[in-house]
Coordinates of C-alpha atoms and ligand atoms in Angstrom, one line a residue:
X21 CA 53.1 12.0 -25.7
X22 CA 53.5 14.6 -28.4
X23 CA 50.4 16.5 -29.4
X24 CA 50.5 14.9 -32.9
X25 CA 50.7 11.4 -31.4
X26 CA 47.8 12.1 -29.1
X27 CA 45.5 13.0 -32.0
X28 CA 46.5 9.8 -33.8
X29 CA 46.1 7.7 -30.7
X30 CA 42.7 9.1 -30.0
X31 CA 41.5 8.5 -33.6
X32 CA 42.8 4.9 -33.4
X33 CA 41.0 4.4 -30.2
X34 CA 37.8 5.8 -31.7
X35 CA 38.1 3.5 -34.7
X36 CA 38.8 0.4 -32.5
X37 CA 36.0 1.1 -30.1
X38 CA 33.4 2.0 -32.8
X39 CA 34.2 -1.3 -34.4
X40 CA 33.7 -3.2 -31.2
X41 CA 30.3 -1.5 -30.7
X42 CA 29.1 -2.0 -34.2
X43 CA 30.3 -5.6 -34.5
X44 CA 28.5 -6.4 -31.2
X45 CA 25.2 -4.8 -32.5
X46 CA 25.3 -6.3 -35.9
X47 CA 26.0 -9.8 -34.6
X48 CA 22.9 -9.5 -32.5
X49 CA 20.9 -8.0 -35.4
X50 CA 20.5 -4.7 -33.5
X51 CA 20.8 -1.1 -34.5
X52 CA 22.8 1.8 -32.9
X53 CA 21.2 4.8 -31.3
X54 CA 20.3 7.4 -34.0
X55 CA 18.9 10.9 -34.5
X56 CA 16.5 9.6 -37.1
X57 CA 13.0 10.2 -35.8
X58 CA 12.2 6.5 -35.8
X59 CA 15.7 5.5 -34.6
X60 CA 16.7 4.1 -31.3
X61 CA 16.9 6.6 -28.4
X62 CA 19.5 4.4 -26.5
X63 CA 22.2 1.9 -27.4
X64 CA 20.8 -1.6 -26.8
X65 CA 23.9 -2.8 -25.1
X66 CA 23.4 -4.9 -22.0
X67 CA 25.8 -3.9 -19.2
X68 CA 26.6 -7.6 -18.8
X69 CA 28.1 -7.5 -22.3
X70 CA 31.4 -6.2 -20.8
X71 CA 33.4 -5.6 -24.0
X72 CA 30.8 -3.6 -25.9
X73 CA 29.7 -1.8 -22.8
X74 CA 33.2 -0.6 -22.0
X75 CA 34.0 0.2 -25.7
X76 CA 31.0 2.6 -25.8
X77 CA 32.2 4.5 -22.7
X78 CA 35.7 4.6 -24.1
X79 CA 34.3 5.9 -27.4
X80 CA 32.4 8.8 -25.6
X81 CA 35.6 9.8 -23.7
X82 CA 37.9 9.6 -26.8
X83 CA 35.5 11.5 -29.1
X84 CA 35.0 14.2 -26.5
X85 CA 38.8 14.6 -26.1
X86 CA 39.4 14.6 -29.8
X87 CA 36.7 17.2 -30.3
X88 CA 38.1 19.5 -27.6
X89 CA 41.7 19.0 -28.9
X90 CA 40.6 19.7 -32.5
X91 CA 39.2 23.0 -31.3
X92 CA 42.3 23.8 -29.3
X93 CA 42.4 25.5 -25.9
X94 CA 41.7 29.0 -27.2
X95 CA 38.7 28.3 -29.4
X96 CA 37.6 25.7 -26.9
X97 CA 37.4 28.2 -24.0
X98 CA 35.6 30.7 -26.2
X99 CA 33.0 28.1 -27.0
X100 CA 32.7 26.7 -23.5
X101 CA 31.8 30.1 -22.1
X102 CA 29.0 30.9 -24.5
X103 CA 27.6 27.4 -24.7
X104 CA 25.1 28.5 -22.0
X105 CA 23.1 29.4 -25.2
X106 CA 22.4 25.6 -25.3
X107 CA 20.3 26.1 -22.2
X108 CA 18.5 29.0 -23.7
X109 CA 17.4 27.2 -26.9
X110 CA 16.5 24.1 -24.9
X111 CA 14.4 26.2 -22.5
X112 CA 12.6 27.8 -25.4
X113 CA 11.8 24.5 -26.9
X114 CA 10.5 23.3 -23.6
X115 CA 8.6 26.4 -22.6
X116 CA 6.9 27.0 -26.0
X117 CA 6.0 23.3 -26.2
X118 CA 7.5 23.0 -29.6
X119 CA 7.8 19.2 -29.5
X120 CA 4.0 19.0 -29.2
X121 CA 3.5 21.5 -32.0
X122 CA 5.7 19.9 -34.6
X123 CA 4.0 16.9 -36.4
X124 CA 5.6 13.5 -35.6
X125 CA 5.6 12.6 -39.3
X126 CA 6.3 15.2 -42.1
X127 CA 7.2 18.7 -41.2
X128 CA 5.8 22.2 -40.6
X129 CA 6.8 25.6 -41.9
X130 CA 8.3 28.1 -39.5
X131 CA 5.5 30.4 -40.4
X132 CA 2.7 27.9 -39.5
X133 CA 4.6 26.9 -36.4
X134 CA 4.9 30.5 -35.3
X135 CA 1.1 30.9 -35.6
X136 CA 0.5 27.7 -33.8
X137 CA 2.6 28.5 -30.7
X138 CA 2.1 32.2 -30.9
X139 CA 5.8 33.2 -31.0
X140 CA 7.0 35.7 -33.6
X141 CA 8.6 33.8 -36.5
X142 CA 12.1 35.3 -36.3
X143 CA 12.5 34.6 -32.6
X144 CA 11.1 31.2 -33.0
X145 CA 13.3 30.3 -36.0
X146 CA 16.5 31.3 -34.4
X147 CA 15.9 29.3 -31.2
X148 CA 14.9 26.3 -33.2
X149 CA 17.9 26.6 -35.6
X150 CA 20.2 26.8 -32.6
X151 CA 18.5 23.8 -31.0
X152 CA 19.1 22.0 -34.3
X153 CA 22.9 22.3 -33.7
X154 CA 22.2 20.0 -30.7
X155 CA 20.2 17.5 -32.8
X156 CA 16.9 18.8 -31.5
X157 CA 14.6 19.0 -34.6
X158 CA 16.1 19.2 -38.2
X159 CA 15.2 21.1 -41.3
X160 CA 14.5 18.6 -44.1
X161 CA 13.9 21.4 -46.5
X162 CA 14.6 25.1 -46.1
X163 CA 11.9 26.8 -44.0
X164 CA 10.4 23.5 -42.5
X165 CA 10.9 21.8 -39.2
X166 CA 10.7 18.1 -38.5
X167 CA 11.3 15.9 -35.5
X168 CA 14.5 14.0 -34.7
X169 CA 14.7 11.2 -32.2
X170 CA 15.9 13.7 -29.6
X171 CA 13.0 16.1 -30.0
X172 CA 10.6 13.2 -30.2
X173 CA 11.7 12.2 -26.6
X174 CA 10.5 15.6 -25.4
X175 CA 7.1 14.7 -26.8
X176 CA 6.9 11.1 -25.6
X177 CA 9.1 10.8 -22.5
X178 CA 7.4 12.8 -19.7
X179 CA 10.1 12.2 -17.0
X180 CA 12.8 13.2 -19.4
X181 CA 11.0 16.3 -20.7
X182 CA 10.4 17.2 -17.0
X183 CA 14.1 16.8 -16.4
X184 CA 14.7 19.3 -19.3
X185 CA 12.2 21.7 -17.9
X186 CA 13.5 21.4 -14.4
X187 CA 17.1 22.1 -15.4
X188 CA 16.5 24.8 -18.0
X189 CA 13.6 26.6 -16.4
X190 CA 13.6 26.0 -12.7
X191 CA 17.3 25.8 -12.0
X192 CA 18.6 28.3 -14.5
X193 CA 18.3 31.3 -12.3
X194 CA 19.7 29.5 -9.2
X195 CA 22.8 28.4 -11.3
X196 CA 23.4 32.0 -12.1
X197 CA 23.3 32.8 -8.4
X198 CA 25.6 30.2 -7.0
X199 CA 28.8 32.3 -6.9
X200 CA 26.8 35.1 -5.4
X201 CA 25.6 32.7 -2.7
X202 CA 29.1 31.5 -2.0
X203 CA 30.2 35.1 -1.4
X204 CA 27.2 35.9 0.8
X205 CA 27.3 32.7 2.9
X206 CA 30.8 31.4 2.7
X207 CA 31.0 27.6 3.4
X208 CA 27.4 27.5 4.5
X209 CA 25.8 24.0 5.0
X210 CA 22.3 25.5 5.6
X211 CA 19.8 24.5 3.1
X212 CA 18.1 27.9 3.1
X213 CA 21.3 29.8 2.3
X214 CA 21.6 28.7 -1.3
X215 CA 21.5 30.1 -4.8
X216 CA 17.8 29.1 -4.8
X217 CA 17.1 31.5 -1.9
X218 CA 18.9 34.3 -3.7
X219 CA 17.4 33.6 -7.1
X220 CA 13.8 33.3 -5.9
X221 CA 14.0 35.7 -2.9
X222 CA 12.8 33.1 -0.4
X223 CA 14.0 32.1 3.1
X224 CA 12.5 28.7 2.8
X225 CA 14.7 25.6 2.1
X226 CA 14.5 24.0 -1.3
X227 CA 12.2 21.0 -0.5
X228 CA 9.7 23.0 1.4
X229 CA 9.8 25.8 -1.2
X230 CA 9.2 23.5 -4.2
X231 CA 6.3 21.8 -2.4
X232 CA 4.5 25.1 -2.4
X233 CA 4.1 25.0 -6.1
X234 CA 2.2 21.9 -7.2
X235 CA 3.5 22.0 -10.9
X236 CA 7.1 22.4 -9.8
X237 CA 6.8 19.6 -7.2
X238 CA 5.4 17.3 -9.9
X239 CA 8.1 18.3 -12.4
X240 CA 10.8 17.7 -9.8
X241 CA 9.3 14.3 -9.0
X242 CA 9.3 13.3 -12.6
X243 CA 12.7 14.8 -13.2
X244 CA 14.1 12.6 -10.4
X245 CA 12.5 9.6 -12.0
X246 CA 14.3 10.4 -15.2
X247 CA 17.6 10.8 -13.3
X248 CA 17.0 7.4 -11.5
X249 CA 16.5 5.9 -15.0
X250 CA 19.9 7.1 -16.1
X251 CA 22.8 4.8 -16.8
X252 CA 24.3 3.4 -13.6
X253 CA 21.5 4.4 -11.2
X254 CA 19.2 1.4 -11.6
X255 CA 17.8 -0.3 -8.5
X256 CA 19.3 -3.6 -9.7
X257 CA 22.7 -2.2 -8.7
X258 CA 21.3 -1.7 -5.1
X259 CA 19.8 -5.2 -5.1
X260 CA 22.8 -7.0 -6.5
X261 CA 25.7 -4.8 -5.2
X262 CA 25.4 -5.7 -1.5
X263 CA 25.6 -9.2 0.0
X264 CA 22.1 -9.0 1.4
X265 CA 21.8 -12.8 1.4
X266 CA 24.7 -13.0 4.0
X267 CA 22.5 -11.2 6.5
X268 CA 20.3 -14.3 6.9
X269 CA 17.1 -13.6 8.8
X270 CA 17.3 -9.9 9.5
X271 CA 15.4 -6.7 9.7
X272 CA 16.5 -3.7 7.6
X273 CA 15.3 -0.2 8.3
X274 CA 15.1 1.7 5.0
X275 CA 15.5 5.3 6.2
X276 CA 14.0 8.0 4.0
X277 CA 12.8 5.0 2.0
X278 CA 10.1 7.0 0.2
X279 CA 7.3 4.7 -0.8
X280 CA 9.3 1.6 -0.4
X281 CA 10.1 0.7 -4.0
X282 CA 13.8 0.0 -3.2
X283 CA 12.8 -2.3 -0.2
X284 CA 10.3 -4.1 -2.4
X285 CA 13.0 -4.9 -5.0
X286 CA 15.5 -6.2 -2.4
X287 CA 12.7 -8.1 -0.5
X288 CA 11.7 -9.8 -3.8
X289 CA 15.2 -11.3 -4.1
X290 CA 16.0 -12.0 -0.5
X291 CA 13.1 -13.8 1.2
X292 CA 14.7 -13.9 4.7
X293 CA 14.8 -10.2 5.0
X294 CA 12.1 -7.9 6.6
X295 CA 11.9 -4.2 5.9
X296 CA 10.7 -1.2 7.8
X297 CA 10.5 1.7 5.4
X298 CA 10.6 5.0 7.3
X299 CA 9.8 8.4 5.8
X300 CA 8.3 11.7 6.8
X301 CA 4.6 11.9 7.6
X302 CA 4.1 14.0 4.4
X303 CA 5.1 10.9 2.4
X304 CA 2.4 8.8 4.0
X305 CA -0.7 10.7 3.0
X306 CA -3.2 8.9 0.8
X307 CA -2.3 10.7 -2.4
X308 CA 1.4 9.6 -2.2
X309 CA 1.3 6.3 -0.4
X310 CA 2.2 3.3 -2.5
X311 CA 0.7 -0.1 -1.9
X312 CA 2.9 -2.8 -0.6
X313 CA 2.6 -5.7 -3.1
X314 CA 0.3 -8.3 -1.7
X315 CA 2.9 -11.0 -1.5
X316 CA 5.3 -8.7 0.5
X317 CA 2.9 -7.4 3.1
X318 CA 4.2 -9.7 5.8
X319 CA 7.8 -8.6 5.2
X320 CA 7.6 -4.9 4.3
X321 CA 6.0 -2.2 6.4
X322 CA 5.7 1.5 5.5
X323 CA 6.0 3.6 8.6
X324 CA 6.6 7.2 9.6
X325 CA 9.9 8.4 11.3
X326 CA 11.9 11.7 11.1
X327 CA 15.5 10.6 10.8
X328 CA 16.6 13.6 12.9
X329 CA 14.8 12.2 15.9
X330 CA 16.0 9.3 18.0
X331 CA 15.5 5.9 16.3
X332 CA 13.4 3.4 18.2
X333 CA 13.4 0.4 15.8
X334 CA 15.8 -2.5 16.8
X335 CA 17.3 -3.9 13.6
X336 CA 20.4 -5.5 12.2
X337 CA 20.8 -3.0 9.3
X338 CA 19.9 0.7 8.9
X339 CA 19.9 1.5 5.2
X340 CA 20.1 4.9 3.6
X341 CA 19.8 5.3 -0.2
X342 CA 20.2 8.8 -1.7
X343 CA 19.9 10.4 1.7
X344 CA 23.3 11.7 2.8
X345 CA 24.3 13.5 -0.4
X346 CA 21.3 15.8 0.3
X347 CA 22.7 17.1 3.5
X348 CA 25.9 19.0 4.7
X349 CA 28.2 17.5 7.3
X350 CA 26.4 19.1 10.2
X351 CA 23.1 17.4 9.3
X352 CA 24.6 14.0 8.3
X353 CA 26.2 13.9 11.7
X354 CA 22.9 14.6 13.4
X355 CA 21.2 11.8 11.4
X356 CA 23.9 9.3 12.5
X357 CA 23.7 10.5 16.1
X358 CA 19.9 10.1 16.1
X359 CA 20.4 6.4 15.3
X360 CA 22.6 5.5 18.2
X361 CA 19.8 5.0 20.9
X362 CA 18.6 2.0 18.9
X363 CA 21.9 0.5 17.9
X364 CA 23.0 -2.9 19.2
X365 CA 26.7 -4.0 18.9
X366 CA 27.3 -5.3 15.4
X367 CA 24.4 -3.4 13.8
X368 CA 25.4 -2.3 10.3
X369 CA 24.9 1.1 8.7
X370 CA 24.6 0.6 4.9
X371 CA 24.7 3.6 2.7
X372 CA 24.0 3.5 -1.0
X373 CA 24.9 6.9 -2.4
X374 CA 27.1 8.9 -4.8
X375 CA 30.8 9.0 -4.1
X376 CA 33.3 11.2 -5.8
X377 CA 36.1 9.2 -7.5
X378 CA 39.7 10.2 -6.8
X379 CA 40.5 12.7 -9.6
X380 CA 41.4 10.9 -12.8
X381 CA 40.6 7.4 -11.6
X382 CA 37.2 7.0 -13.1
X383 CA 36.4 7.2 -16.8
X384 CA 35.3 10.5 -18.3
X385 CA 31.6 9.7 -18.3
X386 CA 31.5 8.8 -14.6
X387 CA 33.8 11.6 -13.5
X388 CA 31.8 14.2 -15.3
X389 CA 28.5 12.8 -14.1
X390 CA 29.5 12.8 -10.4
X391 CA 31.2 16.2 -10.5
X392 CA 28.1 17.6 -12.1
X393 CA 25.9 16.0 -9.4
X394 CA 28.2 17.5 -6.7
X395 CA 27.6 21.0 -8.1
X396 CA 23.8 20.4 -8.3
X397 CA 23.8 19.4 -4.6
X398 CA 25.4 22.7 -3.8
X399 CA 23.0 24.7 -6.0
X400 CA 19.8 23.4 -4.4
X401 CA 20.6 22.5 -0.8
X402 CA 24.2 23.4 0.1
X403 CA 25.0 19.7 0.3
X404 CA 27.7 17.6 -1.4
X405 CA 28.9 14.4 -2.8
X406 CA 31.7 12.8 -0.7
X407 CA 35.0 11.0 -1.3
X408 CA 35.7 7.7 0.5
X409 CA 37.8 9.5 3.2
X410 CA 34.9 11.9 3.8
X411 CA 32.6 9.0 4.6
X412 CA 35.1 7.6 7.1
X413 CA 35.5 11.0 8.7
X414 CA 31.7 11.5 8.9
X415 CA 31.2 8.4 11.0
X416 CA 34.2 9.3 13.2
X417 CA 32.8 12.8 13.9
X418 CA 29.3 11.4 14.6
X419 CA 30.4 9.0 17.3
X420 CA 33.7 7.2 17.9
X421 CA 31.8 3.9 18.4
X422 CA 31.0 3.8 14.7
X423 CA 33.6 1.7 12.9
X424 CA 33.9 2.5 9.2
X425 CA 34.3 -0.8 7.4
X426 CA 34.6 -0.1 3.6
X427 CA 33.2 1.7 0.6
X428 CA 32.9 0.1 -2.9
X429 CA 31.3 0.6 -6.2
X430 CA 29.5 -2.3 -7.8
X431 CA 30.7 -2.7 -11.4
X432 CA 28.7 -0.5 -13.8
X433 CA 26.9 1.3 -11.0
X434 CA 27.5 5.0 -10.5
X435 CA 26.3 4.6 -6.9
X436 CA 28.6 3.3 -4.1
X437 CA 28.0 1.2 -1.0
X438 CA 29.4 2.6 2.2
X439 CA 29.3 0.3 5.2
X440 CA 30.0 0.9 8.9
X441 CA 29.4 -1.1 12.1
X442 CA 28.3 -0.1 15.6
X443 CA 30.8 -1.2 18.2
X444 CA 29.2 0.4 21.2
Ligands
SAM528 C1 16.2 11.5 -2.5 S1 14.9 10.7 -1.7 C2 15.5 9.0 -1.6 C3 14.4 8.1 -1.6 C4 14.8 6.6 -1.6 N1 15.7 6.3 -0.5 C5 15.5 6.2 -2.9 O1 16.6 5.7 -2.9 O2 14.9 6.5 -4.0 C6 15.0 11.3 -0.1 C7 13.9 10.8 0.8 O3 14.2 11.2 2.1 C8 13.0 11.6 2.7 N2 13.2 12.5 3.9 C9 13.6 13.8 3.8 N3 13.8 14.3 5.1 C10 13.5 13.2 5.9 C11 13.4 13.1 7.3 N4 13.8 14.2 8.1 N5 13.1 11.9 7.9 C12 12.8 10.9 7.1 N6 12.8 10.9 5.7 C13 13.1 12.1 5.2 C14 12.2 12.2 1.6 O4 10.8 12.3 1.9 C15 12.6 11.3 0.4 O5 11.7 10.2 0.4

């Protein structure tokens, strides 16, 4: 397609998809998301409303491409490289607690704000004015700062503001050390040979290291909550995306199942299933242990088991959600091998995890999200997201008696199901 035609096609697509979205919202008497301080922080489009849901994703992809095309490759690359300044202004907003210091209604002068947060006026004003180019705060009249819906989220949504702090504060130095780590430890799958180790001068792996700092551990936990609340990661996809009902009366071992919240959700909907939720001893101390809801106590048990040690529980299904993407091949193979002592012929291994789409096959939003997640797994733990073929290979390498069955992505989910069977 000629470059002129591409621009016209994109703008037509944008106009068509905006109309689909706005028609859908106005028919329901709803508003769109907005930067207005009292506006909506999210589009109220139910994923089951296929047309509007898909139109919005197409709108994001087309506006992004048209934006980049309008810049052109040369200017685009210049911008791309120095857009790390976005991280800088966002970090300053987080670190100086500016969302708390700006009043929710009305505005505050830069001078008063500067005194309130104890940051010199000129430095403060420039980071805020840069943040404003990303819709964080606005300047209703010259010299005054007021909230937008985006900055208000930093004030009111603790998991999301923790995500911001975690990414801009805690992971910024590691990000700057990834290439250095790749040169120092080429191809390493060890979780203590990462950019985090270089950035913070530690030999300890990421999870142990972050537990040493209570504030960081808390911020990480909240940030992961914000990530789990992101589009496509809801537990409902785990509950509805696998034919749990076809298992009949069965026991599922939820390995690395944390405090059991995923098992609770599946158990609620499938009354014939029993769950053994295994996690490390550290997750079973009184300060972290969740209560099993009263009506599920006879079907869900929280237990302790290290998945690198031989499995002893006899079950029909061994379930892993968000486990394998946190480990390199060597360790994933160890986890699968440690299962084999307990496996009976026909036992299923069910994995619910990220999977990289074949390049160009997923929409822009999903592709970008999964590619970014893949990089973050490298940054923190030298792990990776996998393609479908990689999953099949993983089972093969662990033990020839594993038979890889299939991998699929429930519609609208960003997480996949990967299923294998024990034939031994
Ligand atoms: C990313 S979380 C996933 C939790 C849960 N499956 C979910 O979907 O939200 C990883 C979990 O694996 C657990 N874990 C890490 N190492 C483990 C090990 N060696 N044995 C058992 N569980 C482990 C962690 O404590 C944590 O609960």
